[in-house]
Amino acid sequence: MDAGVIDAAELDGPVDLQATVESGQTYRWDRFDGQAYSTVGAHGGDPWYHTVLPGSETPTNEPEVVRLRQENGRLNWEASFDAAGAIRQNLGLEDDLAAIRAEMGNDPLVSRAYDAFRGLRIVRDPPFACLVSFICSAQMRVERIHGLQRALERALGAEVAFDGETYHAFPTPAALADAGESRLRELGLGYRAPYVAESAAMVADGEFHPRAVLGCEYETARAELTGFVGVGDKVADCVLLFSLGYLQAVPLDTWIQSAIAEHYPDCDRGSYTETSRAIRERFGGRYAGYTQTYAFHWLRTAGSSPTA
DNA sequence: AGCCAGGCAAGTG
DNA sequence: CACTTGCATGGC
């Protein structure tokens, strides 16, 4: 077993592991202590989190386990390989958070949210898992989205042994495509089941891959991703922001739309494309997705309920 | 019991 | 293009 420490002092700005992995941007990290996933602040002590990275992101080309825990300014990790680089990349630890904050804006909502979750980073999740989890996210609560991803892993993901325990990788595109709509309905996906089955088949067949939009200009990339079944502008923005590193993407979900109505009514331009352009400018341009994610987490945990 | 959840697709006007 | 409707399931 490999292990190591990432000291926040090496990074540009603070780190808050719990806010990063429990703010609804990634569904690939599980808390080890078995407590409810999204009960922010309810755990005692510093919990371990674990994930299984896909073979496409490991040196062995096989799924590998990573465990991680924050103690003050230090991130302790354990893994089946030298995972320091992968962790830094996957959790946005290489982002210059201090510089990003300077472009996020200073209105009350943004300032309150940033102060509440100082150290929250934007993740770079494995693209296929990110795509599936946000297809599943339609009309579902964050806690349930996370539960569904775990159900998919347990039922359809490869077993990975590590340190005497068994973990599950996220299902491959072929595994989800082969499972088909009926099996995915059995696992609780509801009307999203055919969306996941069809989009997984597109990837398994080599017809399309979320990674294929890398290099495209932002709005082009978003439009391309809507070629997947079950992916509209909002889910496409989630994949761009939480997986592909498009930090300007601002997913216009119900929480953000209600925040726009309440706090930035001049940014409501009536269409997704135009409202997106306006709020992106208000939220700091190239780093607007960071602002969105702080605002989302703050609204969902401390702010008022959406009215939309 | 009814309403709602990190929406999307298909169908109208 | 704007607007409406149907869609699974679980928690409050």
CSV table of C-alpha atoms (C1' of nucleotides) in Angstrom, one decimal:
chain,number,residue,atom,x,y,z
A,1,MET,CA,0.0,0.0,0.0
A,2,ASP,CA,1.2,3.5,-0.9
A,3,ALA,CA,0.5,6.4,1.4
A,4,GLY,CA,1.5,10.0,1.6
A,5,VAL,CA,0.6,13.5,2.7
A,6,ILE,CA,-0.4,16.6,0.7
A,7,ASP,CA,0.2,19.7,2.8
A,8,ALA,CA,-2.1,22.6,2.1
A,9,ALA,CA,0.9,24.9,2.5
A,10,GLU,CA,2.1,23.5,-0.9
A,11,LEU,CA,-1.1,24.7,-2.6
A,12,ASP,CA,-2.5,28.0,-3.8
A,13,GLY,CA,-5.1,28.7,-1.2
A,14,PRO,CA,-6.9,26.6,1.4
A,15,VAL,CA,-8.5,23.1,1.1
A,16,ASP,CA,-11.8,21.9,2.6
A,17,LEU,CA,-12.1,18.2,1.7
A,18,GLN,CA,-15.6,17.7,3.1
A,19,ALA,CA,-17.0,20.7,1.3
A,20,THR,CA,-15.4,19.6,-1.9
A,21,VAL,CA,-16.6,16.0,-2.0
A,22,GLU,CA,-20.0,16.6,-0.2
A,23,SER,CA,-21.3,19.6,-2.1
A,24,GLY,CA,-23.1,17.7,-4.8
A,25,GLN,CA,-20.5,18.2,-7.6
A,26,THR,CA,-19.2,14.6,-7.3
A,27,TYR,CA,-20.9,11.4,-6.5
A,28,ARG,CA,-17.6,9.4,-6.6
A,29,TRP,CA,-16.5,9.7,-3.0
A,30,ASP,CA,-18.0,7.8,-0.1
A,31,ARG,CA,-17.5,8.6,3.6
A,32,PHE,CA,-15.9,5.7,5.4
A,33,ASP,CA,-17.6,6.1,8.8
A,34,GLY,CA,-20.9,5.0,7.4
A,35,GLN,CA,-22.8,8.2,8.4
A,36,ALA,CA,-25.3,9.9,6.1
A,37,TYR,CA,-23.4,11.2,3.1
A,38,SER,CA,-24.6,14.8,3.1
A,39,THR,CA,-25.1,15.6,6.7
A,40,VAL,CA,-22.6,18.4,6.5
A,41,GLY,CA,-20.8,19.0,9.7
A,42,ALA,CA,-22.5,16.1,11.5
A,43,HIS,CA,-19.6,13.7,11.7
A,44,GLY,CA,-17.3,13.4,14.6
A,45,GLY,CA,-13.6,13.7,14.0
A,46,ASP,CA,-12.0,13.7,10.5
A,47,PRO,CA,-13.6,11.0,8.3
A,48,TRP,CA,-11.9,9.0,5.7
A,49,TYR,CA,-13.3,9.2,2.2
A,50,HIS,CA,-12.7,6.7,-0.6
A,51,THR,CA,-13.2,6.4,-4.3
A,52,VAL,CA,-12.3,4.0,-7.1
A,53,LEU,CA,-10.6,5.6,-10.0
A,54,PRO,CA,-11.2,4.1,-13.4
A,55,GLY,CA,-8.4,2.4,-15.2
A,56,SER,CA,-8.2,5.3,-17.6
A,57,GLU,CA,-6.8,7.4,-14.7
A,58,THR,CA,-4.4,4.9,-13.1
A,59,PRO,CA,-0.9,3.8,-14.1
A,60,THR,CA,-1.9,0.1,-14.2
A,61,ASN,CA,-4.9,0.8,-16.5
A,62,GLU,CA,-7.0,-1.0,-13.9
A,63,PRO,CA,-9.4,0.5,-11.4
A,64,GLU,CA,-7.6,1.5,-8.2
A,65,VAL,CA,-8.8,2.5,-4.7
A,66,VAL,CA,-7.9,5.8,-3.1
A,67,ARG,CA,-8.6,6.8,0.5
A,68,LEU,CA,-8.3,10.3,1.8
A,69,ARG,CA,-8.7,12.1,5.1
A,70,GLN,CA,-8.1,15.8,6.0
A,71,GLU,CA,-6.5,16.7,9.3
A,72,ASN,CA,-6.3,20.4,9.6
A,73,GLY,CA,-4.2,21.6,6.7
A,74,ARG,CA,-3.0,18.1,5.7
A,75,LEU,CA,-4.5,15.6,3.4
A,76,ASN,CA,-3.5,12.0,4.3
A,77,TRP,CA,-3.9,9.5,1.6
A,78,GLU,CA,-3.7,5.7,1.1
A,79,ALA,CA,-3.9,4.0,-2.2
A,80,SER,CA,-3.0,1.0,-4.2
A,81,PHE,CA,-0.6,3.2,-6.3
A,82,ASP,CA,1.2,6.5,-5.9
A,83,ALA,CA,-1.9,8.6,-6.1
A,84,ALA,CA,-0.6,12.0,-5.1
A,85,GLY,CA,-0.8,13.4,-8.6
A,86,ALA,CA,-4.1,11.9,-9.3
A,87,ILE,CA,-5.6,13.3,-6.1
A,88,ARG,CA,-4.3,16.8,-6.8
A,89,GLN,CA,-5.8,16.7,-10.3
A,90,ASN,CA,-9.1,15.0,-9.4
A,91,LEU,CA,-9.9,17.4,-6.5
A,92,GLY,CA,-8.8,20.7,-8.1
A,93,LEU,CA,-6.0,21.1,-5.7
A,94,GLU,CA,-3.9,22.7,-8.4
A,95,ASP,CA,-6.3,25.5,-9.0
A,96,ASP,CA,-5.1,28.9,-7.8
A,97,LEU,CA,-8.0,29.5,-5.4
A,98,ALA,CA,-6.7,32.8,-4.2
A,99,ALA,CA,-6.5,34.1,-7.7
A,100,ILE,CA,-9.9,32.6,-8.5
A,101,ARG,CA,-11.5,34.3,-5.5
A,102,ALA,CA,-10.3,37.6,-6.7
A,103,GLU,CA,-12.4,37.2,-9.8
A,104,MET,CA,-15.5,35.7,-8.2
A,105,GLY,CA,-17.2,39.0,-7.3
A,106,ASN,CA,-18.0,40.6,-3.9
A,107,ASP,CA,-21.8,40.8,-3.6
A,108,PRO,CA,-23.3,39.5,-0.3
A,109,LEU,CA,-24.3,36.1,-1.6
A,110,VAL,CA,-20.9,35.3,-3.1
A,111,SER,CA,-19.0,36.6,-0.1
A,112,ARG,CA,-21.1,34.8,2.4
A,113,ALA,CA,-20.8,31.5,0.4
A,114,TYR,CA,-17.1,31.8,0.0
A,115,ASP,CA,-16.5,32.6,3.7
A,116,ALA,CA,-18.7,29.6,4.7
A,117,PHE,CA,-16.8,27.1,2.5
A,118,ARG,CA,-13.3,28.5,2.2
A,119,GLY,CA,-11.2,25.8,0.6
A,120,LEU,CA,-14.0,24.2,-1.5
A,121,ARG,CA,-12.5,23.1,-4.8
A,122,ILE,CA,-14.0,22.2,-8.1
A,123,VAL,CA,-13.5,18.5,-8.9
A,124,ARG,CA,-12.4,16.9,-12.2
A,125,ASP,CA,-14.4,13.7,-12.0
A,126,PRO,CA,-13.8,10.8,-14.5
A,127,PRO,CA,-16.0,11.9,-17.5
A,128,PHE,CA,-18.1,8.9,-18.0
A,129,ALA,CA,-19.2,8.5,-14.4
A,130,CYS,CA,-19.8,12.2,-14.2
A,131,LEU,CA,-22.0,12.1,-17.3
A,132,VAL,CA,-24.1,9.2,-15.9
A,133,SER,CA,-24.5,10.7,-12.4
A,134,PHE,CA,-25.8,14.0,-13.8
A,135,ILE,CA,-28.1,12.2,-16.2
A,136,CYS,CA,-29.5,10.5,-13.1
A,137,SER,CA,-29.7,13.9,-11.3
A,138,ALA,CA,-32.8,15.1,-13.1
A,139,GLN,CA,-35.5,15.8,-10.5
A,140,MET,CA,-33.6,14.0,-7.7
A,141,ARG,CA,-32.2,15.2,-4.4
A,142,VAL,CA,-28.4,15.2,-4.0
A,143,GLU,CA,-28.5,12.4,-1.3
A,144,ARG,CA,-30.5,10.2,-3.6
A,145,ILE,CA,-28.3,10.8,-6.6
A,146,HIS,CA,-25.4,9.6,-4.5
A,147,GLY,CA,-27.3,6.5,-3.4
A,148,LEU,CA,-28.2,5.6,-6.9
A,149,GLN,CA,-24.5,5.8,-8.0
A,150,ARG,CA,-23.6,3.4,-5.2
A,151,ALA,CA,-26.4,1.1,-6.3
A,152,LEU,CA,-25.0,1.1,-9.9
A,153,GLU,CA,-21.5,0.3,-8.5
A,154,ARG,CA,-22.6,-2.6,-6.4
A,155,ALA,CA,-24.8,-4.2,-9.0
A,156,LEU,CA,-22.7,-3.5,-12.2
A,157,GLY,CA,-19.3,-2.4,-11.2
A,158,ALA,CA,-16.1,-4.5,-11.1
A,159,GLU,CA,-14.9,-5.6,-7.6
A,160,VAL,CA,-11.6,-4.1,-6.5
A,161,ALA,CA,-9.8,-5.5,-3.5
A,162,PHE,CA,-7.7,-3.2,-1.4
A,163,ASP,CA,-6.3,-3.6,2.1
A,164,GLY,CA,-8.5,-6.5,2.9
A,165,GLU,CA,-11.7,-4.9,1.8
A,166,THR,CA,-13.8,-5.0,-1.4
A,167,TYR,CA,-14.7,-1.9,-3.3
A,168,HIS,CA,-16.6,-1.4,-6.5
A,169,ALA,CA,-15.5,0.5,-9.6
A,170,PHE,CA,-18.0,2.6,-11.4
A,171,PRO,CA,-19.6,0.4,-14.2
A,172,THR,CA,-18.0,0.6,-17.6
A,173,PRO,CA,-20.0,2.0,-20.5
A,174,ALA,CA,-20.5,-1.6,-21.8
A,175,ALA,CA,-21.8,-2.8,-18.4
A,176,LEU,CA,-24.4,-0.1,-18.3
A,177,ALA,CA,-25.4,-0.5,-21.9
A,178,ASP,CA,-25.7,-4.3,-21.5
A,179,ALA,CA,-27.7,-3.9,-18.3
A,180,GLY,CA,-30.3,-2.1,-20.4
A,181,GLU,CA,-33.3,0.0,-19.5
A,182,SER,CA,-35.2,-2.7,-17.6
A,183,ARG,CA,-32.3,-3.6,-15.3
A,184,LEU,CA,-31.6,0.1,-14.7
A,185,ARG,CA,-35.2,0.6,-13.8
A,186,GLU,CA,-34.9,-2.2,-11.3
A,187,LEU,CA,-32.0,-0.3,-9.7
A,188,GLY,CA,-34.2,2.7,-9.2
A,189,LEU,CA,-33.3,5.0,-12.1
A,190,GLY,CA,-37.0,5.5,-13.1
A,191,TYR,CA,-37.5,7.4,-16.3
A,192,ARG,CA,-33.8,8.1,-16.5
A,193,ALA,CA,-33.0,4.5,-17.2
A,194,PRO,CA,-33.3,4.6,-21.0
A,195,TYR,CA,-31.3,7.8,-21.0
A,196,VAL,CA,-28.4,6.1,-19.2
A,197,ALA,CA,-28.7,3.0,-21.3
A,198,GLU,CA,-28.6,4.8,-24.6
A,199,SER,CA,-25.9,7.3,-23.7
A,200,ALA,CA,-23.7,4.4,-22.3
A,201,ALA,CA,-24.2,2.5,-25.5
A,202,MET,CA,-23.0,5.6,-27.5
A,203,VAL,CA,-19.8,5.5,-25.5
A,204,ALA,CA,-19.4,1.7,-25.5
A,205,ASP,CA,-19.9,1.7,-29.3
A,206,GLY,CA,-17.3,4.4,-29.8
A,207,GLU,CA,-19.9,6.7,-31.3
A,208,PHE,CA,-19.2,9.5,-28.8
A,209,HIS,CA,-17.4,10.2,-25.6
A,210,PRO,CA,-17.7,13.2,-23.2
A,211,ARG,CA,-13.9,13.7,-23.5
A,212,ALA,CA,-14.3,14.3,-27.3
A,213,VAL,CA,-15.4,17.9,-26.6
A,214,LEU,CA,-12.2,18.8,-24.9
A,215,GLY,CA,-10.6,21.6,-26.9
A,216,CYS,CA,-13.9,23.0,-28.1
A,217,GLU,CA,-14.9,26.5,-27.2
A,218,TYR,CA,-17.2,26.5,-24.2
A,219,GLU,CA,-20.6,27.0,-25.8
A,220,THR,CA,-19.7,24.6,-28.6
A,221,ALA,CA,-18.7,22.0,-26.1
A,222,ARG,CA,-22.0,22.4,-24.3
A,223,ALA,CA,-24.0,22.0,-27.4
A,224,GLU,CA,-22.0,18.9,-28.4
A,225,LEU,CA,-22.7,17.2,-25.1
A,226,THR,CA,-26.4,17.6,-25.6
A,227,GLY,CA,-26.0,15.0,-28.3
A,228,PHE,CA,-26.1,12.4,-25.5
A,229,VAL,CA,-29.6,11.2,-24.5
A,230,GLY,CA,-30.8,12.7,-21.3
A,231,VAL,CA,-28.4,15.6,-21.5
A,232,GLY,CA,-29.7,19.1,-21.9
A,233,ASP,CA,-27.9,22.4,-21.4
A,234,LYS,CA,-27.9,22.0,-17.6
A,235,VAL,CA,-26.4,18.5,-17.4
A,236,ALA,CA,-23.9,19.4,-20.1
A,237,ASP,CA,-22.8,22.3,-18.0
A,238,CYS,CA,-22.3,20.0,-15.0
A,239,VAL,CA,-20.1,17.7,-17.1
A,240,LEU,CA,-18.1,20.6,-18.4
A,241,LEU,CA,-17.6,22.1,-14.9
A,242,PHE,CA,-17.2,19.0,-12.7
A,243,SER,CA,-15.2,16.8,-15.1
A,244,LEU,CA,-13.7,18.6,-18.0
A,245,GLY,CA,-12.3,21.6,-16.4
A,246,TYR,CA,-14.5,24.3,-18.0
A,247,LEU,CA,-14.4,26.5,-15.0
A,248,GLN,CA,-16.6,29.1,-16.7
A,249,ALA,CA,-19.6,26.8,-16.9
A,250,VAL,CA,-22.6,27.7,-14.7
A,251,PRO,CA,-25.2,25.0,-14.5
A,252,LEU,CA,-28.6,26.7,-14.3
A,253,ASP,CA,-30.3,24.4,-11.9
A,254,THR,CA,-33.4,25.3,-9.8
A,255,TRP,CA,-31.3,26.7,-7.0
A,256,ILE,CA,-29.3,29.0,-9.2
A,257,GLN,CA,-32.4,30.0,-11.1
A,258,SER,CA,-34.1,31.0,-8.0
A,259,ALA,CA,-31.0,32.9,-6.8
A,260,ILE,CA,-31.0,34.7,-10.1
A,261,ALA,CA,-34.7,35.7,-9.6
A,262,GLU,CA,-34.0,36.9,-6.1
A,263,HIS,CA,-30.5,38.4,-6.3
A,264,TYR,CA,-29.6,39.0,-10.0
A,265,PRO,CA,-33.0,39.6,-11.8
A,266,ASP,CA,-31.2,41.6,-14.6
A,267,CYS,CA,-29.4,38.4,-15.5
A,268,ASP,CA,-32.7,36.5,-16.3
A,269,ARG,CA,-32.7,36.8,-20.1
A,270,GLY,CA,-35.5,34.3,-20.8
A,271,SER,CA,-33.4,31.6,-22.5
A,272,TYR,CA,-30.7,29.3,-21.1
A,273,THR,CA,-28.1,30.6,-23.5
A,274,GLU,CA,-28.6,34.2,-22.8
A,275,THR,CA,-29.1,33.9,-19.1
A,276,SER,CA,-26.0,31.8,-19.0
A,277,ARG,CA,-24.0,34.5,-20.7
A,278,ALA,CA,-25.3,37.1,-18.3
A,279,ILE,CA,-24.7,35.2,-15.1
A,280,ARG,CA,-21.3,34.0,-16.2
A,281,GLU,CA,-20.3,37.6,-16.6
A,282,ARG,CA,-21.7,38.5,-13.2
A,283,PHE,CA,-20.0,35.5,-11.5
A,284,GLY,CA,-16.5,36.2,-12.7
A,285,GLY,CA,-16.2,35.1,-16.3
A,286,ARG,CA,-13.6,32.4,-16.7
A,287,TYR,CA,-14.1,31.2,-13.1
A,288,ALA,CA,-17.9,31.7,-12.9
A,289,GLY,CA,-18.4,28.0,-12.3
A,290,TYR,CA,-16.5,28.3,-9.0
A,291,THR,CA,-18.8,31.1,-7.9
A,292,GLN,CA,-21.8,29.0,-8.9
A,293,THR,CA,-20.6,26.0,-6.9
A,294,TYR,CA,-20.1,28.0,-3.7
A,295,ALA,CA,-23.5,29.7,-4.2
A,296,PHE,CA,-25.2,26.3,-4.8
A,297,HIS,CA,-23.7,24.8,-1.7
A,298,TRP,CA,-24.5,27.8,0.4
A,299,LEU,CA,-28.1,28.0,-0.8
A,300,ARG,CA,-28.7,24.3,-0.3
A,301,THR,CA,-27.3,24.1,3.2
A,302,ALA,CA,-27.8,27.5,4.7
A,303,GLY,CA,-30.0,29.7,2.5
A,304,SER,CA,-33.7,29.7,1.6
A,305,SER,CA,-35.5,27.1,-0.5
A,306,PRO,CA,-35.9,27.6,-4.2
A,307,THR,CA,-39.3,29.0,-5.3
A,308,ALA,CA,-39.1,27.8,-8.9
B,1,DA,C1',-52.0,12.8,0.9
B,2,DG,C1',-49.8,15.8,-1.8
B,3,DC,C1',-45.8,18.1,-3.3
B,4,DC,C1',-41.2,18.3,-4.8
B,5,DA,C1',-36.5,17.0,-6.2
B,6,DG,C1',-29.1,19.8,-9.4
B,7,DG,C1',-34.4,18.2,-16.1
B,8,DC,C1',-35.2,16.3,-20.4
B,9,DA,C1',-37.7,14.8,-24.6
B,10,DA,C1',-41.5,15.1,-27.4
B,11,DG,C1',-45.4,17.4,-28.7
B,12,DT,C1',-48.0,21.8,-29.9
B,13,DG,C1',-48.9,26.7,-31.2
C,1,DC,C1',-38.6,29.8,-30.4
C,2,DA,C1',-41.7,29.7,-26.3
C,3,DC,C1',-44.6,26.9,-23.8
C,4,DT,C1',-46.8,22.4,-22.0
C,5,DT,C1',-46.9,17.7,-20.6
C,6,DG,C1',-45.4,13.2,-19.0
C,7,DC,C1',-42.1,10.9,-16.6
C,8,DA,C1',-40.3,7.1,-11.6
C,9,DT,C1',-39.3,7.2,-7.1
C,10,DG,C1',-38.7,8.3,-2.3
C,11,DG,C1',-38.8,11.6,1.6
C,12,DC,C1',-41.2,15.0,4.2
